[in-house]
mmCIF file of C-alpha atoms in Angstrom:
data_model
loop_
_atom_site.group_PDB
_atom_site.id
_atom_site.type_symbol
_atom_site.label_atom_id
_atom_site.label_comp_id
_atom_site.label_asym_id
_atom_site.label_seq_id
_atom_site.Cartn_x
_atom_site.Cartn_y
_atom_site.Cartn_z
ATOM 1 C CA UNK A 2 -0.682 -12.936 9.650
ATOM 2 C CA UNK A 3 0.964 -13.045 6.232
ATOM 3 C CA UNK A 4 0.161 -10.163 3.939
ATOM 4 C CA UNK A 5 -2.952 -10.746 1.894
ATOM 5 C CA UNK A 6 -3.663 -9.396 -1.589
ATOM 6 C CA UNK A 7 -6.836 -7.282 -1.688
ATOM 7 C CA UNK A 8 -6.395 -5.387 -4.957
ATOM 8 C CA UNK A 9 -4.416 -5.706 -8.190
ATOM 9 C CA UNK A 10 -4.614 -2.956 -10.823
ATOM 10 C CA UNK A 11 -4.595 -5.040 -14.008
ATOM 11 C CA UNK A 12 -4.692 -2.027 -16.349
ATOM 12 C CA UNK A 13 -1.766 -0.347 -14.601
ATOM 13 C CA UNK A 14 0.210 -3.601 -14.706
ATOM 14 C CA UNK A 15 -0.439 -4.001 -18.429
ATOM 15 C CA UNK A 16 0.620 -0.408 -19.068
ATOM 16 C CA UNK A 17 3.756 -0.786 -16.922
ATOM 17 C CA UNK A 18 4.820 -3.920 -18.799
ATOM 18 C CA UNK A 19 4.363 -2.124 -22.143
ATOM 19 C CA UNK A 20 6.423 0.816 -20.871
ATOM 20 C CA UNK A 21 9.219 -1.469 -19.712
ATOM 21 C CA UNK A 22 9.288 -3.253 -23.063
ATOM 22 C CA UNK A 23 9.448 0.123 -24.802
ATOM 23 C CA UNK A 24 12.359 1.136 -22.552
ATOM 24 C CA UNK A 25 14.171 -2.099 -23.361
ATOM 25 C CA UNK A 26 13.666 -1.484 -27.084
ATOM 26 C CA UNK A 27 15.181 2.001 -26.779
ATOM 27 C CA UNK A 28 18.189 0.643 -24.912
ATOM 28 C CA UNK A 29 18.690 -1.987 -27.620
ATOM 29 C CA UNK A 30 18.549 0.864 -30.147
ATOM 30 C CA UNK A 31 21.257 2.661 -28.148
ATOM 31 C CA UNK A 32 23.325 -0.523 -28.174
ATOM 32 C CA UNK A 33 23.126 -0.604 -31.961
ATOM 33 C CA UNK A 34 24.362 3.009 -32.062
ATOM 34 C CA UNK A 35 27.430 1.989 -30.062
ATOM 35 C CA UNK A 36 27.916 -1.099 -32.185
ATOM 36 C CA UNK A 37 27.953 1.089 -35.305
ATOM 37 C CA UNK A 38 30.778 3.043 -33.675
ATOM 38 C CA UNK A 39 32.688 -0.180 -33.145
ATOM 39 C CA UNK A 40 31.993 -0.441 -29.398
ATOM 40 C CA UNK A 41 30.440 -3.522 -27.824
ATOM 41 C CA UNK A 42 27.760 -2.245 -25.458
ATOM 42 C CA UNK A 43 27.651 -3.333 -21.828
ATOM 43 C CA UNK A 44 25.198 -2.600 -19.031
ATOM 44 C CA UNK A 45 27.624 -0.114 -17.491
ATOM 45 C CA UNK A 46 27.535 1.894 -20.729
ATOM 46 C CA UNK A 47 23.769 2.446 -20.608
ATOM 47 C CA UNK A 48 23.845 3.158 -16.852
ATOM 48 C CA UNK A 49 26.523 5.839 -17.283
ATOM 49 C CA UNK A 50 24.897 7.163 -20.456
ATOM 50 C CA UNK A 51 21.601 7.841 -18.689
ATOM 51 C CA UNK A 52 23.194 9.327 -15.560
ATOM 52 C CA UNK A 53 26.011 11.373 -17.173
ATOM 53 C CA UNK A 54 24.712 11.949 -20.684
ATOM 54 C CA UNK A 55 26.603 13.049 -23.803
ATOM 55 C CA UNK A 56 29.893 13.843 -21.976
ATOM 56 C CA UNK A 57 30.133 10.150 -21.106
ATOM 57 C CA UNK A 58 29.648 9.085 -24.729
ATOM 58 C CA UNK A 59 32.226 11.659 -25.807
ATOM 59 C CA UNK A 60 34.801 10.227 -23.395
ATOM 60 C CA UNK A 61 33.894 6.654 -24.387
ATOM 61 C CA UNK A 62 34.308 7.362 -28.109
ATOM 62 C CA UNK A 63 37.540 9.271 -27.494
ATOM 63 C CA UNK A 64 38.953 6.432 -25.399
ATOM 64 C CA UNK A 65 38.028 3.941 -28.117
ATOM 65 C CA UNK A 66 39.601 6.111 -30.825
ATOM 66 C CA UNK A 67 42.819 6.477 -28.861
ATOM 67 C CA UNK A 68 42.948 2.717 -28.354
ATOM 68 C CA UNK A 69 42.572 2.260 -32.111
ATOM 69 C CA UNK A 70 45.339 4.789 -32.768
ATOM 70 C CA UNK A 71 47.631 2.950 -30.380
ATOM 71 C CA UNK A 72 46.681 -0.407 -31.905
ATOM 72 C CA UNK A 73 47.512 0.866 -35.406
ATOM 73 C CA UNK A 74 50.750 2.396 -34.151
ATOM 74 C CA UNK A 75 49.983 5.804 -35.623
ATOM 75 C CA UNK A 76 52.666 8.275 -34.559
ATOM 76 C CA UNK A 77 51.672 11.232 -36.706
ATOM 77 C CA UNK A 78 50.065 13.929 -34.541
ATOM 78 C CA UNK A 79 48.139 15.363 -37.482
ATOM 79 C CA UNK A 80 46.614 11.985 -38.335
ATOM 80 C CA UNK A 81 45.730 11.430 -34.684
ATOM 81 C CA UNK A 82 44.071 14.859 -34.563
ATOM 82 C CA UNK A 83 42.059 14.069 -37.686
ATOM 83 C CA UNK A 84 40.855 10.788 -36.179
ATOM 84 C CA UNK A 85 39.801 12.544 -32.976
ATOM 85 C CA UNK A 86 38.327 15.637 -34.632
ATOM 86 C CA UNK A 87 34.900 14.178 -35.396
ATOM 87 C CA UNK A 88 34.243 12.674 -31.970
ATOM 88 C CA UNK A 89 32.288 15.656 -30.632
ATOM 89 C CA UNK A 90 29.907 15.452 -33.605
ATOM 90 C CA UNK A 91 29.605 11.677 -33.210
ATOM 91 C CA UNK A 92 28.746 12.104 -29.532
ATOM 92 C CA UNK A 93 26.075 14.692 -30.300
ATOM 93 C CA UNK A 94 24.363 12.127 -32.539
ATOM 94 C CA UNK A 95 23.330 10.359 -29.310
ATOM 95 C CA UNK A 96 21.214 13.303 -28.081
ATOM 96 C CA UNK A 97 17.948 12.022 -29.547
ATOM 97 C CA UNK A 98 18.201 8.501 -28.133
ATOM 98 C CA UNK A 99 19.282 9.890 -24.755
ATOM 99 C CA UNK A 100 16.152 12.053 -24.608
ATOM 100 C CA UNK A 101 13.928 9.116 -25.565
ATOM 101 C CA UNK A 102 15.458 6.808 -22.956
ATOM 102 C CA UNK A 103 15.283 9.363 -20.137
ATOM 103 C CA UNK A 104 11.660 10.195 -20.971
ATOM 104 C CA UNK A 105 10.772 6.513 -21.054
ATOM 105 C CA UNK A 106 12.477 5.873 -17.711
ATOM 106 C CA UNK A 107 10.095 8.451 -16.230
ATOM 107 C CA UNK A 108 7.178 6.348 -17.493
ATOM 108 C CA UNK A 109 8.396 3.222 -15.711
ATOM 109 C CA UNK A 110 7.349 3.620 -12.055
ATOM 110 C CA UNK A 111 10.668 5.060 -10.912
ATOM 111 C CA UNK A 112 12.769 2.147 -12.177
ATOM 112 C CA UNK A 113 16.530 2.703 -12.132
ATOM 113 C CA UNK A 114 18.531 1.647 -15.178
ATOM 114 C CA UNK A 115 20.927 -0.296 -12.948
ATOM 115 C CA UNK A 116 17.992 -2.398 -11.721
ATOM 116 C CA UNK A 117 17.060 -3.625 -15.198
ATOM 117 C CA UNK A 118 17.771 -7.256 -16.059
ATOM 118 C CA UNK A 119 20.321 -7.846 -18.809
ATOM 119 C CA UNK A 120 21.209 -10.909 -20.863
ATOM 120 C CA UNK A 121 24.044 -10.853 -23.415
ATOM 121 C CA UNK A 122 24.357 -7.095 -22.793
ATOM 122 C CA UNK A 123 20.750 -6.459 -23.817
ATOM 123 C CA UNK A 124 17.879 -5.629 -21.419
ATOM 124 C CA UNK A 125 15.200 -8.287 -20.897
ATOM 125 C CA UNK A 126 11.949 -8.453 -18.974
ATOM 126 C CA UNK A 127 12.101 -11.502 -16.731
ATOM 127 C CA UNK A 128 9.364 -13.213 -14.750
ATOM 128 C CA UNK A 129 10.934 -11.712 -11.638
ATOM 129 C CA UNK A 130 10.650 -8.225 -13.185
ATOM 130 C CA UNK A 131 6.978 -8.835 -13.984
ATOM 131 C CA UNK A 132 6.391 -10.008 -10.394
ATOM 132 C CA UNK A 133 7.921 -6.752 -9.123
ATOM 133 C CA UNK A 134 5.679 -4.729 -11.436
ATOM 134 C CA UNK A 135 2.628 -6.609 -10.142
ATOM 135 C CA UNK A 136 3.764 -6.040 -6.564
ATOM 136 C CA UNK A 137 4.133 -2.302 -7.232
ATOM 137 C CA UNK A 138 0.556 -2.064 -8.529
ATOM 138 C CA UNK A 139 -1.033 -4.272 -5.880
ATOM 139 C CA UNK A 140 -2.383 -3.543 -2.404
ATOM 140 C CA UNK A 141 -2.113 -5.856 0.561
ATOM 141 C CA UNK A 142 -3.318 -6.000 4.155
ATOM 142 C CA UNK A 143 -0.689 -7.206 6.575
ATOM 143 C CA UNK A 144 -2.496 -7.395 9.907
ATOM 144 C CA UNK A 145 -5.881 -8.291 11.389
ATOM 145 C CA UNK A 146 -6.798 -4.634 11.974
ATOM 146 C CA UNK A 147 -6.418 -3.833 8.260
ATOM 147 C CA UNK A 148 -8.200 -7.020 7.264
ATOM 148 C CA UNK A 149 -11.202 -6.194 9.481
ATOM 149 C CA UNK A 150 -11.384 -2.664 8.056
ATOM 150 C CA UNK A 151 -11.329 -3.961 4.496
ATOM 151 C CA UNK A 152 -14.131 -6.400 5.355
ATOM 152 C CA UNK A 153 -16.227 -3.494 6.653
ATOM 153 C CA UNK A 154 -15.463 -1.541 3.474
ATOM 154 C CA UNK A 155 -16.523 -4.515 1.377
ATOM 155 C CA UNK A 156 -19.751 -4.975 3.336
ATOM 156 C CA UNK A 157 -20.565 -1.273 2.966
ATOM 157 C CA UNK A 158 -19.892 -1.344 -0.779
ATOM 158 C CA UNK A 159 -22.149 -4.378 -1.205
ATOM 159 C CA UNK A 160 -24.946 -2.667 0.772
ATOM 160 C CA UNK A 161 -24.682 0.509 -1.326
ATOM 161 C CA UNK A 162 -24.691 -1.474 -4.572
ATOM 162 C CA UNK A 163 -27.729 -3.417 -3.431
ATOM 163 C CA UNK A 164 -29.532 -0.197 -2.491
ATOM 164 C CA UNK A 165 -28.652 1.486 -5.800
ATOM 165 C CA UNK A 166 -29.960 -1.449 -7.831
ATOM 166 C CA UNK A 167 -33.102 -1.578 -5.695
ATOM 167 C CA UNK A 168 -34.093 2.074 -6.141
ATOM 168 C CA UNK A 169 -33.313 1.808 -9.851
ATOM 169 C CA UNK A 170 -35.846 -1.034 -10.168
ATOM 170 C CA UNK A 171 -38.400 1.013 -8.226
ATOM 171 C CA UNK A 172 -37.925 3.965 -10.565
ATOM 172 C CA UNK A 173 -36.299 6.332 -8.048
ATOM 173 C CA UNK A 174 -33.354 8.600 -8.856
ATOM 174 C CA UNK A 175 -29.817 7.282 -8.464
ATOM 175 C CA UNK A 176 -27.824 8.340 -5.418
ATOM 176 C CA UNK A 177 -24.942 9.178 -7.786
ATOM 177 C CA UNK A 178 -24.347 12.184 -10.006
ATOM 178 C CA UNK A 179 -21.203 11.955 -12.138
ATOM 179 C CA UNK A 180 -19.906 9.283 -9.787
ATOM 180 C CA UNK A 181 -20.419 11.286 -6.588
ATOM 181 C CA UNK A 182 -22.892 10.804 -3.742
ATOM 182 C CA UNK A 183 -25.194 13.717 -4.556
ATOM 183 C CA UNK A 184 -28.606 12.299 -3.557
ATOM 184 C CA UNK A 185 -27.729 10.059 -0.656
ATOM 185 C CA UNK A 186 -29.391 12.384 1.840
ATOM 186 C CA UNK A 187 -32.640 12.028 -0.117
ATOM 187 C CA UNK A 188 -32.839 8.473 1.211
ATOM 188 C CA UNK A 189 -31.029 8.528 4.563
ATOM 189 C CA UNK A 190 -30.455 11.225 7.147
ATOM 190 C CA UNK A 191 -27.684 11.561 9.742
ATOM 191 C CA UNK A 192 -28.470 12.241 13.388
ATOM 192 C CA UNK A 193 -26.163 12.776 16.355
ATOM 193 C CA UNK A 194 -25.523 9.467 18.073
ATOM 194 C CA UNK A 195 -27.105 9.000 21.473
ATOM 195 C CA UNK A 196 -24.984 10.533 24.210
ATOM 196 C CA UNK A 197 -22.759 12.422 21.782
ATOM 197 C CA UNK A 198 -22.469 16.154 22.368
ATOM 198 C CA UNK A 199 -21.031 18.613 19.862
ATOM 199 C CA UNK A 200 -17.792 20.473 20.560
ATOM 200 C CA UNK A 201 -18.955 23.827 21.915
ATOM 201 C CA UNK A 202 -15.422 25.338 21.860
ATOM 202 C CA UNK A 203 -15.687 26.366 18.218
ATOM 203 C CA UNK A 204 -16.421 30.059 17.645
ATOM 204 C CA UNK A 205 -18.213 29.184 14.414
ATOM 205 C CA UNK A 206 -20.347 26.453 15.922
ATOM 206 C CA UNK A 207 -23.423 26.002 13.761
ATOM 207 C CA UNK A 208 -24.104 22.273 13.969
ATOM 208 C CA UNK A 209 -25.472 19.713 16.387
ATOM 209 C CA UNK A 210 -22.756 17.320 15.223
ATOM 210 C CA UNK A 211 -19.223 16.822 16.402
ATOM 211 C CA UNK A 212 -16.461 17.594 13.917
ATOM 212 C CA UNK A 213 -15.729 13.905 13.256
ATOM 213 C CA UNK A 214 -17.925 10.871 13.807
ATOM 214 C CA UNK A 215 -20.691 10.716 16.385
ATOM 215 C CA UNK A 216 -23.300 10.058 13.684
ATOM 216 C CA UNK A 217 -26.146 7.578 13.406
ATOM 217 C CA UNK A 218 -27.805 7.104 10.020
ATOM 218 C CA UNK A 219 -31.546 6.536 9.729
ATOM 219 C CA UNK A 220 -33.973 6.304 6.794
ATOM 220 C CA UNK A 221 -35.239 9.680 5.574
ATOM 221 C CA UNK A 222 -39.060 9.443 5.555
ATOM 222 C CA UNK A 223 -39.495 12.700 3.607
ATOM 223 C CA UNK A 224 -38.641 10.955 0.331
ATOM 224 C CA UNK A 225 -42.171 9.491 0.543
ATOM 225 C CA UNK A 226 -43.987 12.729 1.244
#
């Protein structure tokens, strides 16, 4: 059978999309930093920036400065040194945006910068990206065995909800306390299934039940006493 969607976490999807948009905004901010330094940003710049950090920016700015020196035909060593002297400080100016981008990447479901979609050297969130986010926060069953189990889970949930609403109308206490089954045994009681014998090998054996399973549930009459 083809995989079948059984659950989609809408809140998580909404949050993930907001986080991705925030990441894109930070990258665009980084691009403007580079642009102010006279460098046209490309995807490879942001990928290397995130993975290598400030040393990469330092080398990028130095390479650009040397290219400018060569373009201007500057032969004076002292003038060249003056033009290169401020590069370390310029590179350190990128520390804040680097920290913001790396922190935001950690909020984006393990996305890698190289997997982001780019248009005109700026990151964008495409329909395909949104589909991947939805896929990440969705759960599917991919075979009949899983599908049958989920049907049983659904039937059980419906029965519990029906029971809870019923006892509420009758004025009895809820089976839940702070979201946990705290009073379920007030209404039903487990018994060892017919023909099931407990595991007598345990040195701390104190129960008539097996360690797992082997239980039949019956109504607990003592709630009416």
